Short mmCIF file of C-alpha atoms (C1' of nucleotides) in Angstrom, two decimals:
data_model
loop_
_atom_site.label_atom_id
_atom_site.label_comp_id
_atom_site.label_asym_id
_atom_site.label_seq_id
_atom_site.Cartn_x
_atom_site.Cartn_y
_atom_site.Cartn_z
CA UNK A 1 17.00 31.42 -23.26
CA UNK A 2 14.07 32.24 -25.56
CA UNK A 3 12.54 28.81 -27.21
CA UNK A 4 11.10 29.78 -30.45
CA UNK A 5 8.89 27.48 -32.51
CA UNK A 6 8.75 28.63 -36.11
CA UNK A 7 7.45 26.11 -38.93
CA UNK A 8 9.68 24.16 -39.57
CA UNK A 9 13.09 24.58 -37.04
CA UNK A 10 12.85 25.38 -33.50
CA UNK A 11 15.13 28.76 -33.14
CA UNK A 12 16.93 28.87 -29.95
CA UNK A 13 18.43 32.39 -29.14
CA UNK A 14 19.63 34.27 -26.01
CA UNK A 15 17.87 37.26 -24.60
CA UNK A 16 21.47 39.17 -25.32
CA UNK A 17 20.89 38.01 -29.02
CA UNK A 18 18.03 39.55 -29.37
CA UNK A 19 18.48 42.28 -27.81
CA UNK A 20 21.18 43.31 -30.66
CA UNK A 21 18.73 41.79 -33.82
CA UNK A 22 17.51 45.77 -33.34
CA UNK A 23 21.01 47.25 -34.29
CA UNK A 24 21.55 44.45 -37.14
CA UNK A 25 18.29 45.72 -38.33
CA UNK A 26 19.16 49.92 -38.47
CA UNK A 27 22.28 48.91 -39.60
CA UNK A 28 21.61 46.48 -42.72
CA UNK A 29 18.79 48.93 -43.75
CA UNK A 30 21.33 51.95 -43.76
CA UNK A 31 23.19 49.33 -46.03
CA UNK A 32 20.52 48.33 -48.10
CA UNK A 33 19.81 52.03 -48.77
CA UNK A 34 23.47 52.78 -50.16
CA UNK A 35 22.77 49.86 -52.50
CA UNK A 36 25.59 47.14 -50.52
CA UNK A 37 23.38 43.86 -51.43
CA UNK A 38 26.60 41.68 -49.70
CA UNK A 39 27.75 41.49 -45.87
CA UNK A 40 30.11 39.23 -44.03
CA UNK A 41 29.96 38.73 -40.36
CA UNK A 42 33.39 40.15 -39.85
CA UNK A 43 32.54 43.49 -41.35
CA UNK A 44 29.13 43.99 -39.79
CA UNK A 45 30.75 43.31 -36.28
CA UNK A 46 33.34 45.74 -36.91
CA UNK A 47 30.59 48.02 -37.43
CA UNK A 48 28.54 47.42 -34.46
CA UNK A 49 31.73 47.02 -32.42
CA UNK A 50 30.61 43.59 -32.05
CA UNK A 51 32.82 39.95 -31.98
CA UNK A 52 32.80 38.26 -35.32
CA UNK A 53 31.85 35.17 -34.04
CA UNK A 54 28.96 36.18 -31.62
CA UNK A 55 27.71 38.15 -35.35
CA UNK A 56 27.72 34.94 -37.18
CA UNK A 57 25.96 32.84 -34.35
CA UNK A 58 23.45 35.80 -34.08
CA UNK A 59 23.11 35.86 -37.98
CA UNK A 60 23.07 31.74 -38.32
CA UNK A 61 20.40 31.73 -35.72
CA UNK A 62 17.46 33.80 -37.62
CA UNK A 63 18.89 33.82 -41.09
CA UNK A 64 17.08 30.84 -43.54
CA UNK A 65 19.78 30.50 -45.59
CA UNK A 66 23.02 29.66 -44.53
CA UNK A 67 25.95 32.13 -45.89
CA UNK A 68 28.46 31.73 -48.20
CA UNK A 69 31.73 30.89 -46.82
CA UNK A 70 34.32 33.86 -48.82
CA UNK A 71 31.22 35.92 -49.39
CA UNK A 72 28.79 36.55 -46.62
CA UNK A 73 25.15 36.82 -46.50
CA UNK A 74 22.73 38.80 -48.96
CA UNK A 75 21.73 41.99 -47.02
CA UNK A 76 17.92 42.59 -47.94
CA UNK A 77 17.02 38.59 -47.21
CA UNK A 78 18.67 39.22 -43.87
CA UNK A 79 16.36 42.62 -43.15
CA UNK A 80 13.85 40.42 -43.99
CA UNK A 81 14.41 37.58 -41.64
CA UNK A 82 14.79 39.62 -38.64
CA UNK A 83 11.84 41.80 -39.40
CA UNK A 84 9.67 38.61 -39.29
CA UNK A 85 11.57 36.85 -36.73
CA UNK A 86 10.81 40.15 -34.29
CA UNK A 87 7.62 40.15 -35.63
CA UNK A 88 7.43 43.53 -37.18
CA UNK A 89 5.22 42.83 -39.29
CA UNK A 90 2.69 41.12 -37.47
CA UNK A 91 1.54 44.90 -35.62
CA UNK A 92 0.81 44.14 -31.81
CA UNK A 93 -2.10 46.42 -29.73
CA UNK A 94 -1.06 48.02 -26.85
CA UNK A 95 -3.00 50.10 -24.49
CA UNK A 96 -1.01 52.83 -22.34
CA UNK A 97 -1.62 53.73 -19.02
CA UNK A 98 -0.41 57.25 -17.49
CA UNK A 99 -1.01 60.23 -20.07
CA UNK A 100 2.05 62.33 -18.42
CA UNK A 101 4.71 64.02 -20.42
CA UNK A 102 6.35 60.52 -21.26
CA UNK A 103 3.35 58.51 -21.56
CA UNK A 104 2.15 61.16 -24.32
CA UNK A 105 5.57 60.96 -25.83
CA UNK A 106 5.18 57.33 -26.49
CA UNK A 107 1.79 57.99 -27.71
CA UNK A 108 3.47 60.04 -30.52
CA UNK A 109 6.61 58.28 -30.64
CA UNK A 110 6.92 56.98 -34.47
CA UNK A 111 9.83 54.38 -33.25
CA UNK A 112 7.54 52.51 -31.80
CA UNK A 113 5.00 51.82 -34.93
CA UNK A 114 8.04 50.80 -36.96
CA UNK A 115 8.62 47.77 -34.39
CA UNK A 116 5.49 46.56 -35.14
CA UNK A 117 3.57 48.30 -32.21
CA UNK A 118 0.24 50.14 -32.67
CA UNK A 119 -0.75 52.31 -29.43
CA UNK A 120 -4.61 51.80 -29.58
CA UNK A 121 -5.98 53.52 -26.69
CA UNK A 122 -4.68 55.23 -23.74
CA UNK A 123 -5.89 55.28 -19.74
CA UNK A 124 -5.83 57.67 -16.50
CA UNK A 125 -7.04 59.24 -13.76
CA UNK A 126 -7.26 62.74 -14.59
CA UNK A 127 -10.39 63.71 -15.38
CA UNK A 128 -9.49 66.76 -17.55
CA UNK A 129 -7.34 64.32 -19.97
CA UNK A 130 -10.29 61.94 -20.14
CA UNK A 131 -12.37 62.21 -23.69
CA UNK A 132 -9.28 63.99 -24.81
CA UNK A 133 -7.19 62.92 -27.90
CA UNK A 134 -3.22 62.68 -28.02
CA UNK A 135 -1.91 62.05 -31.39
CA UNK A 136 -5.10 60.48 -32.99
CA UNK A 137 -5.66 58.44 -29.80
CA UNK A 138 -7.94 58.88 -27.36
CA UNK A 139 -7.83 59.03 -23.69
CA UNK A 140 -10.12 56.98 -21.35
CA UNK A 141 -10.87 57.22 -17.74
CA UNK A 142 -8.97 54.46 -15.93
CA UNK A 143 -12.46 52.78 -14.90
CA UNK A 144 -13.01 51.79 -18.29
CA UNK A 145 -9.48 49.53 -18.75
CA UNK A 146 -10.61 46.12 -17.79
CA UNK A 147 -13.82 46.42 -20.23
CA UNK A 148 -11.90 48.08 -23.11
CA UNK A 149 -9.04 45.62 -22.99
CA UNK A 150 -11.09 42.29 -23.28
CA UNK A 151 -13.28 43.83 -25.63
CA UNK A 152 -10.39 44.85 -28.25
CA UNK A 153 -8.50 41.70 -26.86
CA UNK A 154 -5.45 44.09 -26.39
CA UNK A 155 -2.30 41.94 -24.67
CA UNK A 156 0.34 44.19 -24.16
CA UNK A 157 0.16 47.30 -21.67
CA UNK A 158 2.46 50.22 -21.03
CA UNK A 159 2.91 51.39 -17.72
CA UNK A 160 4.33 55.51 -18.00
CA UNK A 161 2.86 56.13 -14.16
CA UNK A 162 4.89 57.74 -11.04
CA UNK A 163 5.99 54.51 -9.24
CA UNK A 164 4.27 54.24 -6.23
CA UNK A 165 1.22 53.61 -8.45
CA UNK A 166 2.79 51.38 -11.03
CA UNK A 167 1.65 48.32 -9.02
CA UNK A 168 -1.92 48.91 -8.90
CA UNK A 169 -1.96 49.52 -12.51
CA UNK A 170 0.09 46.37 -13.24
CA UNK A 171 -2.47 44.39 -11.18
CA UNK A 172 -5.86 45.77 -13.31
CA UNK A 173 -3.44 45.14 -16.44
CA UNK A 174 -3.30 41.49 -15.90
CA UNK A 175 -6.88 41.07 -14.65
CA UNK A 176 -7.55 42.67 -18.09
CA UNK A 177 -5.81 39.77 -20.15
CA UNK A 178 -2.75 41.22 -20.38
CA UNK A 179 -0.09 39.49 -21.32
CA UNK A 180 3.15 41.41 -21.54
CA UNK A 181 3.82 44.94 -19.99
CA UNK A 182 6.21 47.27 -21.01
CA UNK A 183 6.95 49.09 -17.77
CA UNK A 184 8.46 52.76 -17.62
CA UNK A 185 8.44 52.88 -13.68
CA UNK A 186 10.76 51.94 -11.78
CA UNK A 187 9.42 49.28 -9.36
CA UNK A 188 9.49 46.44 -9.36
CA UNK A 189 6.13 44.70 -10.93
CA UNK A 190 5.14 41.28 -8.69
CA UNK A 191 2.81 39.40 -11.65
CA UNK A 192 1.81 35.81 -12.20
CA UNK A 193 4.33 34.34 -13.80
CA UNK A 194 3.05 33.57 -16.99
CA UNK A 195 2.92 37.44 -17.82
CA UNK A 196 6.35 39.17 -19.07
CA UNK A 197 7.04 42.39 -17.38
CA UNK A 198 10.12 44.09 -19.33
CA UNK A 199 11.38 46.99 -17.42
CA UNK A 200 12.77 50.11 -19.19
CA UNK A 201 15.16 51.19 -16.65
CA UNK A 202 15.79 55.09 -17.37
CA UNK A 203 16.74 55.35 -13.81
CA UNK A 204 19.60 52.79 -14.49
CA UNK A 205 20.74 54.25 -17.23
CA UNK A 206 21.28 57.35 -15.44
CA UNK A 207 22.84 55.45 -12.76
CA UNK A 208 25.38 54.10 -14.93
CA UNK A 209 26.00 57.53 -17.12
CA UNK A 210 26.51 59.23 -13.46
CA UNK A 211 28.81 56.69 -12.51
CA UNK A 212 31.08 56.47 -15.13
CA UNK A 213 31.12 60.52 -15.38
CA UNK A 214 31.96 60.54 -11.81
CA UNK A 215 35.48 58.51 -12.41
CA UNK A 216 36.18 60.42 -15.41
CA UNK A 217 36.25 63.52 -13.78
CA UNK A 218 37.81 62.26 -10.15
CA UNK A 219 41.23 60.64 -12.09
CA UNK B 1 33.32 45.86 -14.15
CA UNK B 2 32.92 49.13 -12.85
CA UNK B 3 36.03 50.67 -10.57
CA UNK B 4 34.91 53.57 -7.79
CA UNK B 5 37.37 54.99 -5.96
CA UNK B 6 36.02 56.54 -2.95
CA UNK B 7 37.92 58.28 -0.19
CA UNK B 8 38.48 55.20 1.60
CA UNK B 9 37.87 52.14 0.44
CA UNK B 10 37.58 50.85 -3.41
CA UNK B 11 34.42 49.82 -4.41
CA UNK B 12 34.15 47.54 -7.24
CA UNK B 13 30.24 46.78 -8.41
CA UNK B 14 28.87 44.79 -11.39
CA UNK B 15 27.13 46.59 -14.22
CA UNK B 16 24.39 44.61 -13.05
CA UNK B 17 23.95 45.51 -9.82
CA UNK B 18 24.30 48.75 -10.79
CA UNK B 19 20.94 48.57 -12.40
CA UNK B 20 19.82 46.81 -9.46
CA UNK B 21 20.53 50.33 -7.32
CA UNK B 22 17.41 52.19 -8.71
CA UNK B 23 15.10 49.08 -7.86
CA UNK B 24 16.28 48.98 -4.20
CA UNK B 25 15.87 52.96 -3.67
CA UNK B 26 12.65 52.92 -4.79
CA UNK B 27 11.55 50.27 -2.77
CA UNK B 28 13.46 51.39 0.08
CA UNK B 29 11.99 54.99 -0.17
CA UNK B 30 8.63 53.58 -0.06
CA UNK B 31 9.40 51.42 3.52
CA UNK B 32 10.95 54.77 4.58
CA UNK B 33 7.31 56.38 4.24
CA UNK B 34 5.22 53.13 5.90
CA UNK B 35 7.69 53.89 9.19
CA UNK B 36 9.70 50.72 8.60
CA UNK B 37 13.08 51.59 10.35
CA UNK B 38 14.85 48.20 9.67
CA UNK B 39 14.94 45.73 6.81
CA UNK B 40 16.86 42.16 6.20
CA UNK B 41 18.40 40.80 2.94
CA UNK B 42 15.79 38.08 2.50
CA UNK B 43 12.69 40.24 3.09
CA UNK B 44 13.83 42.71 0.23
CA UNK B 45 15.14 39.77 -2.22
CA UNK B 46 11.63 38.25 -1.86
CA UNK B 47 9.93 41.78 -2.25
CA UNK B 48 11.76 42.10 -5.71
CA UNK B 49 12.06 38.89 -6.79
CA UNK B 50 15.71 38.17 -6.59
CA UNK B 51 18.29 35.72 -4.99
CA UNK B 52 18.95 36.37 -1.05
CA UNK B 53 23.16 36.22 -1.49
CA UNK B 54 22.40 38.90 -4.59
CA UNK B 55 20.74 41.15 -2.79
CA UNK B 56 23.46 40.99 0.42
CA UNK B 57 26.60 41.76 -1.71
CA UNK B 58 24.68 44.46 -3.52
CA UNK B 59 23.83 46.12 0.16
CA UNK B 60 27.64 44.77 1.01
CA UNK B 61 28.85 46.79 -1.76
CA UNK B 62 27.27 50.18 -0.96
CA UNK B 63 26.82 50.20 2.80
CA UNK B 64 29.08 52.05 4.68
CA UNK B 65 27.84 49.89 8.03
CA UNK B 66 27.51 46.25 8.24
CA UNK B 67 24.83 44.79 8.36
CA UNK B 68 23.87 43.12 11.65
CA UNK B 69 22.96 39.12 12.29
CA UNK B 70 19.51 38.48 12.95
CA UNK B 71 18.41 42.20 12.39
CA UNK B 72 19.42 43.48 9.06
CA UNK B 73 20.22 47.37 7.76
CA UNK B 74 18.86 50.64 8.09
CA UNK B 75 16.45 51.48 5.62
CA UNK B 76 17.47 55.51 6.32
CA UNK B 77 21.11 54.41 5.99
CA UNK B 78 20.97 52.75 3.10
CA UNK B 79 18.71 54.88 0.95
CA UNK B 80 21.69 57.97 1.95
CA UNK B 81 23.96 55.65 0.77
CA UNK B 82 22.64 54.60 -2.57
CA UNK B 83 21.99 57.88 -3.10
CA UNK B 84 25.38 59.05 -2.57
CA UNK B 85 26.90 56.22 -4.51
CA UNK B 86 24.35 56.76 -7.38
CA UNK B 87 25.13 60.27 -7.21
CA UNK B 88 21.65 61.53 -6.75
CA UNK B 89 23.17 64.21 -4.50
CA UNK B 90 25.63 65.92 -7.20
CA UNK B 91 23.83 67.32 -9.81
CA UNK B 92 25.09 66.40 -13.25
CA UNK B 93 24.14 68.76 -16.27
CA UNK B 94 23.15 67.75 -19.32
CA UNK B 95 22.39 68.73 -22.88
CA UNK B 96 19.82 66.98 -25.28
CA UNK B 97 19.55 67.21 -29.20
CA UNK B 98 16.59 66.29 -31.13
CA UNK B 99 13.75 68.24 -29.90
CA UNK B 100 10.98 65.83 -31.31
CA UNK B 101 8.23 64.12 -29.09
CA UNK B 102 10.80 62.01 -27.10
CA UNK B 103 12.53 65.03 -26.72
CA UNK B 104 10.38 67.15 -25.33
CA UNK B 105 9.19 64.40 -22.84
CA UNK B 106 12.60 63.70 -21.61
CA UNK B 107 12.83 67.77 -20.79
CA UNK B 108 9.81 67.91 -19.02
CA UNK B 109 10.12 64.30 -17.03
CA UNK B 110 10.36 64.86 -13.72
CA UNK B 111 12.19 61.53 -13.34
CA UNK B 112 15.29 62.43 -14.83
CA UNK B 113 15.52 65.54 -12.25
CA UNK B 114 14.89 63.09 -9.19
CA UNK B 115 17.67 60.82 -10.48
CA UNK B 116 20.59 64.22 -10.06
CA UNK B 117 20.11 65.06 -13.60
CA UNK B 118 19.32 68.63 -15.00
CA UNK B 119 19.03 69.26 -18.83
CA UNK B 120 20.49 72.75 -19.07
CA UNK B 121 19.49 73.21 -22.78
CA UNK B 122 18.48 71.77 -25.97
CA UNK B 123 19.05 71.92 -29.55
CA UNK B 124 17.81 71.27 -32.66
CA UNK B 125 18.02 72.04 -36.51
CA UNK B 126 14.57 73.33 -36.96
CA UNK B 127 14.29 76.53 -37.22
CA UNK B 128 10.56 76.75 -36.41
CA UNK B 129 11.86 75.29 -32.66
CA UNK B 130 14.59 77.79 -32.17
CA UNK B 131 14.40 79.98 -29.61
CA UNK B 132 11.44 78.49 -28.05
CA UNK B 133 11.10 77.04 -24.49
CA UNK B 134 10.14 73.88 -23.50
CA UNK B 135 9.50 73.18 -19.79
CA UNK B 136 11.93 76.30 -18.97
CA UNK B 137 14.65 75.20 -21.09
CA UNK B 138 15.53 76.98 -24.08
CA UNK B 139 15.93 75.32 -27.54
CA UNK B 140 19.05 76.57 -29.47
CA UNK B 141 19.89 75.76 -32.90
CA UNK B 142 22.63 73.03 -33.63
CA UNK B 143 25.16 75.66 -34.81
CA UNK B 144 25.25 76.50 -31.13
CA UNK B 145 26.15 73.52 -29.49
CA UNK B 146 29.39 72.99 -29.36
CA UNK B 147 30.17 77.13 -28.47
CA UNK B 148 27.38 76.47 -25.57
CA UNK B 149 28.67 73.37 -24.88
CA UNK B 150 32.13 74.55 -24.17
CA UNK B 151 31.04 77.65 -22.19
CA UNK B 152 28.68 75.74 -19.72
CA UNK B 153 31.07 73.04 -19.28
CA UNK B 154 28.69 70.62 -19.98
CA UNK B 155 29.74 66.41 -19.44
CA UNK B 156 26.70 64.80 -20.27
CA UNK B 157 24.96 64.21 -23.88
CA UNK B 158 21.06 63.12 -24.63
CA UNK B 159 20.85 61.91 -28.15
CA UNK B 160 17.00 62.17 -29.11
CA UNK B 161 17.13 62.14 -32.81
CA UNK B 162 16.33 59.85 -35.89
CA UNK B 163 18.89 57.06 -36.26
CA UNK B 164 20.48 58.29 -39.15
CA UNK B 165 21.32 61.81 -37.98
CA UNK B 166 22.46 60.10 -34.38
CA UNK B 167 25.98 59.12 -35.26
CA UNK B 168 27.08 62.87 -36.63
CA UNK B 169 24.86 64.17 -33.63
CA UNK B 170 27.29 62.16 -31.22
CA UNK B 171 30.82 63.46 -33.66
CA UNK B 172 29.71 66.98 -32.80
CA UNK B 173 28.88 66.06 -28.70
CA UNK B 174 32.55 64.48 -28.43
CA UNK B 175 34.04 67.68 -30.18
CA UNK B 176 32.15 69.60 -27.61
CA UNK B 177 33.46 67.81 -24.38
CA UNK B 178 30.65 65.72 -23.62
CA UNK B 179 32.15 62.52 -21.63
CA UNK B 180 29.08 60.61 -22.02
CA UNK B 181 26.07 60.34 -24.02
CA UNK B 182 22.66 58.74 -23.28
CA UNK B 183 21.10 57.56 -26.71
CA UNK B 184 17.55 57.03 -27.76
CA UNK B 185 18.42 56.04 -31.41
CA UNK B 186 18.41 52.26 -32.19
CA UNK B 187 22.10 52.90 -34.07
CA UNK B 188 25.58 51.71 -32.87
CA UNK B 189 27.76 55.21 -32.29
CA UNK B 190 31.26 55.09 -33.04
CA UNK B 191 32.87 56.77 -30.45
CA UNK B 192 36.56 57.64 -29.15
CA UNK B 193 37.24 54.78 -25.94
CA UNK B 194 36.94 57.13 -22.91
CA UNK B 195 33.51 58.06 -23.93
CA UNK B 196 30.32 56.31 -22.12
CA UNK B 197 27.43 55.80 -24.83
CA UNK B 198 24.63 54.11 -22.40
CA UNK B 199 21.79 53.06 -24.62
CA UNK B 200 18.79 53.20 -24.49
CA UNK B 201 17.24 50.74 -26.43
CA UNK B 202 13.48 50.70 -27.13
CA UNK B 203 13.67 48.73 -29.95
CA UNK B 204 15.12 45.95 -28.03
CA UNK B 205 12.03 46.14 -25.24
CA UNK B 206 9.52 46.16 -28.04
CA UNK B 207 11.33 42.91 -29.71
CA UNK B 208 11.63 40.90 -26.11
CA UNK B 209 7.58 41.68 -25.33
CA UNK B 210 6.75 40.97 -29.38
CA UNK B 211 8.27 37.57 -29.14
CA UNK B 212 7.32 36.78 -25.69
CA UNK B 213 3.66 37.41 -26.89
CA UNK B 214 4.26 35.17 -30.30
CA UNK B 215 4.95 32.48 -27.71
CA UNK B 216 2.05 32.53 -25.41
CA UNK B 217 -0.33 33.12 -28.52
CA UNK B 218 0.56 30.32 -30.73
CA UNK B 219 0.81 27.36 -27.80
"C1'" DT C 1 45.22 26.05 -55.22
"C1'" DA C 2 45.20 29.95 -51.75
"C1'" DG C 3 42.56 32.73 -48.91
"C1'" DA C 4 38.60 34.62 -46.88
"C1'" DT C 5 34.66 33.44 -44.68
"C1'" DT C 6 31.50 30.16 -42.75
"C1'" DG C 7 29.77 27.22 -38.86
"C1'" DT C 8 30.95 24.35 -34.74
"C1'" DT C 9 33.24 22.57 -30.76
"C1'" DA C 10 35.97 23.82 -26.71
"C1'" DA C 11 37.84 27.34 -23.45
"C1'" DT C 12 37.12 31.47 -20.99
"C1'" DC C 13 34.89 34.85 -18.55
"C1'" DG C 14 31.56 37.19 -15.57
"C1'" DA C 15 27.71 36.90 -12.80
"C1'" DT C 16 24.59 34.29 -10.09
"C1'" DT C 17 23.58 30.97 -6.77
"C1'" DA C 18 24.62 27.41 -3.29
"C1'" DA C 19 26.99 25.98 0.81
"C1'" DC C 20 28.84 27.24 5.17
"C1'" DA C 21 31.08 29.43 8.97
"C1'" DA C 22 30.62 33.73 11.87
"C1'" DT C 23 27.72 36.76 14.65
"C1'" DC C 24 24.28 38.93 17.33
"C1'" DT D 1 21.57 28.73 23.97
"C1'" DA D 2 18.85 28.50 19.54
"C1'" DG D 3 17.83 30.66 15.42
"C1'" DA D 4 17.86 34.12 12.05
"C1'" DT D 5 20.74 36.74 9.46
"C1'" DT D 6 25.23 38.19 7.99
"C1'" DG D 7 29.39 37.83 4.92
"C1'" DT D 8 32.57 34.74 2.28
"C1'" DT D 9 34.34 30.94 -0.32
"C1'" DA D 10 33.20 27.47 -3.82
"C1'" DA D 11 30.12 25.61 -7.51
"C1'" DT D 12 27.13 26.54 -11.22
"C1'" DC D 13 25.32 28.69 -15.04
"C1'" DG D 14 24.92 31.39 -19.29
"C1'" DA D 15 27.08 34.00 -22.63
"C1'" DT D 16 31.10 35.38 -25.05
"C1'" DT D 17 35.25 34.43 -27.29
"C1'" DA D 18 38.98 31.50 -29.14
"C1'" DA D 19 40.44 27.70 -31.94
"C1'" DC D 20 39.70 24.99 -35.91
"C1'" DA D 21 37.83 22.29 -39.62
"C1'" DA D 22 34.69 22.88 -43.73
"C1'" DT D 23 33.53 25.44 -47.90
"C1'" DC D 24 33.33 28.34 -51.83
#
DNA sequence: TAGATTGTTAATCGATTAACAATC
DNA sequence: TAGATTGTTAATCGATTAACAATC
C-alpha cells in the first residue's frame, strides 16, 4: 500500500491502483477530445476491460468530488485529478546512465516528458559518447555522476546498462542522492531501503509473451 | 494461472513467478561464470531479496531434479532448465510497428535477441522510413503487413506507436495472425480472447517512482 | 416513483509466507 | 547423529469481486 498525504485527506491506494491511473488517464483524454464531458464507472471499465467496482474504488480514491449516483463523474475534473495526483505536473529530473541503443531511446522518448519526467543529463563510459549530445542532452563521462547529481540535486536515475554492471551503477546512484531508480536491467538492485528501485522487466515480458505463444501453438 | 503442458508432467506456475524466471537466470548465469557449481534456496532468496519457501517452489516448479537436503541445485542445471521453460532455446519471430525512437531501440537491443526473440521486420506509415534498414532489418510500409505477415508466418506483435494509432495497429496484427502482441502504448487494446496483449507499461513505472519521490520529499 | 449509478461492507480469490515433517 | 536444506500443508495477507444500501 502507498500512504499518500495530500492537504487535506490522507489517500490510501494500492500499487495495482496506480498502476492503472495511467490507462484512466489515455483513456478520459481520448474522451475529453471527442467532447464526452460525462463518464460512469460502469462504462469506463467496460472500456478498459476492467471490474466496475474496482473502477469506482480507483476513481473514489483520487477524484475530489464524489460522483453522482445515475450520472457519473465529469471527465476533464477527473484528467485533472489524476494528472496532479501522479504528479505530472510537478516535472521530476532524472539523470540516465548507459547511452546504448535503449538508453538513447529514452533520451528521445517523448512518453516520458508527458509523465512529468525531464531527462537532464546523461552518463557512461565510452569515451567517444562523452561531450556528445543525444536529443538536446548531453553526455558525461561516468566520473562526473556523483558531482553533477548533488549539484543539480537530481533524485531519480535510470539505469539502461548490460546487467552485470547495473549494480555498480546503482551503488554510485545512491551515493549521489538518489532517491528512486528506474532500472532497465535485469538484476536485481540490493539498495538501502529507503531508495525505490522499480524494475522494468522487458525480459519478463518476453517470458510471459513466449509462454503463452508456446501453448497456443502446442494445443 | 498459467497451464504448461510438457511431455511429462504438467507444470502449473504463477504469473508471478514467471517474472521471477528472468531474475534467477541472470543471477544464476553470473554464479555460473565465478565457478560456483552448487547453490541453496536460502542463499539465492537472500541474494534477491525474496522469501526462502518463494524461491523453492519457483526452483520446484522448473527443475527437472530435486533438489537435495543440505546441498541445494545445480546452478548448470537449472539455468538449462529456465532456459528451456522460458523458451530461450526456440526462437520466436516477431514483427514491430511504429518505427519511432522506441522503435528503433527495441530493433537494435541486443536484449530482446538474448531472451529467444528475433524481430524479422518492421513497419511503418512514413514514407520517408520505407525501405530503409535499421540494425539489418528492413522497414516496410503498413500496407505490407498483413501480406508479410501471413507469408512469414509470423506469431508475435511489437506495438511501438502513439496511443491513439495503437488500438487499429493491434485490429490489423490480429487480422494478420499474430497470437500475441507486446505493447509500448499506455492504451487498453481490445482484443479477440485467445490473443496475449502483455504490456508494457512505462507510464505506470514513471507514476510509482513520481509518487514514491513526492513521499520522501515532503516528510 | 423507478432505475441507474454511487459508495461501502462482506466474501472470494490468488499469492505469499509460516510451520513442520522428510531427507541427506 | 546433528544440522542444514528440501518439499508440503496450513495460515496469512492483499487485492479483487460480489452483494447491498444510499442517492439523484
Amino acid at each position: 500500500m502507498i500512504q499518500l498525504q495530500s492537504q487535506d485527506k490522507p489517500i490510501t491506494i494500492s500499487k495495482q491502483a496506480l498502476q492503472r491511473m495511467p490507462y484512466y488517464i489515455q483513456h478520459l483524454r481520448t474522451m475529453h477530445k471527442n467532447g464526452i464531458a460525462i463518464i460512469a464507472a460502469p462504462a469506463l471499465a467496460a472500456a478498459l476491460g476492467l471490474n466496475e467496482v474496482q473502477v469506482r474504488k480507483d476513481l473514489a480514491a483520487i477524484s475530489t468530488t464524489k460522483g453522482k449516483p445515475k450520472t457519473g463523474f465529469n471527465v476533464d475534473e477527473l484528467i485533472a485529478n489524476m494528472e496532479e495526483f501522479l504528479g505530472y505536473n510537478n516535472i521530476d529530473e532524472a539523470i540516465l546512465v548507459g547511452v546504448g541503443s535503449l538508453g538513447r531511446a529514452l533520451m528521445c522518448y517523448k512518453g516520458i516528458a508527458e509523465c512529468g519526467m525531464n531527462i537532464v543529463a546523461a552518463f557512461d563510459i565510452n569515451e567517444g559518447l562523452v561531450g556528445s549530445q543525444i536529443c538536446g542532452k548531453y553526455v558525461f563521462h561516468m566520473d562526473e555522476l556523483i558531482e553533477i547529481c548533488k549539484r543539480l540535486n537530481v533524485r531519480i536515475g535510470i539505469i539502461t546498462v548490460p546487467a552485470d554492471q547495473a549494480q555498480g551503477v546503482c551503488d554510485k546512484m545512491v551515493e549521489s542522492g538518489i532517491l528512486a531508480i528506474w532500472n532497465f536491467a535485469p538484476s536485481h538492485l540490493r539498495t538501502p531501503e529507503n531508495i525505490l528501485v522499480q524494475n522494468e522487466n522487458m525480459a519478463a515480458s518476453l517470458a510471459m509473451l513466449s509462454k503463452h505463444l508456446g501453448e497456443k501453438l502446442t494445443r
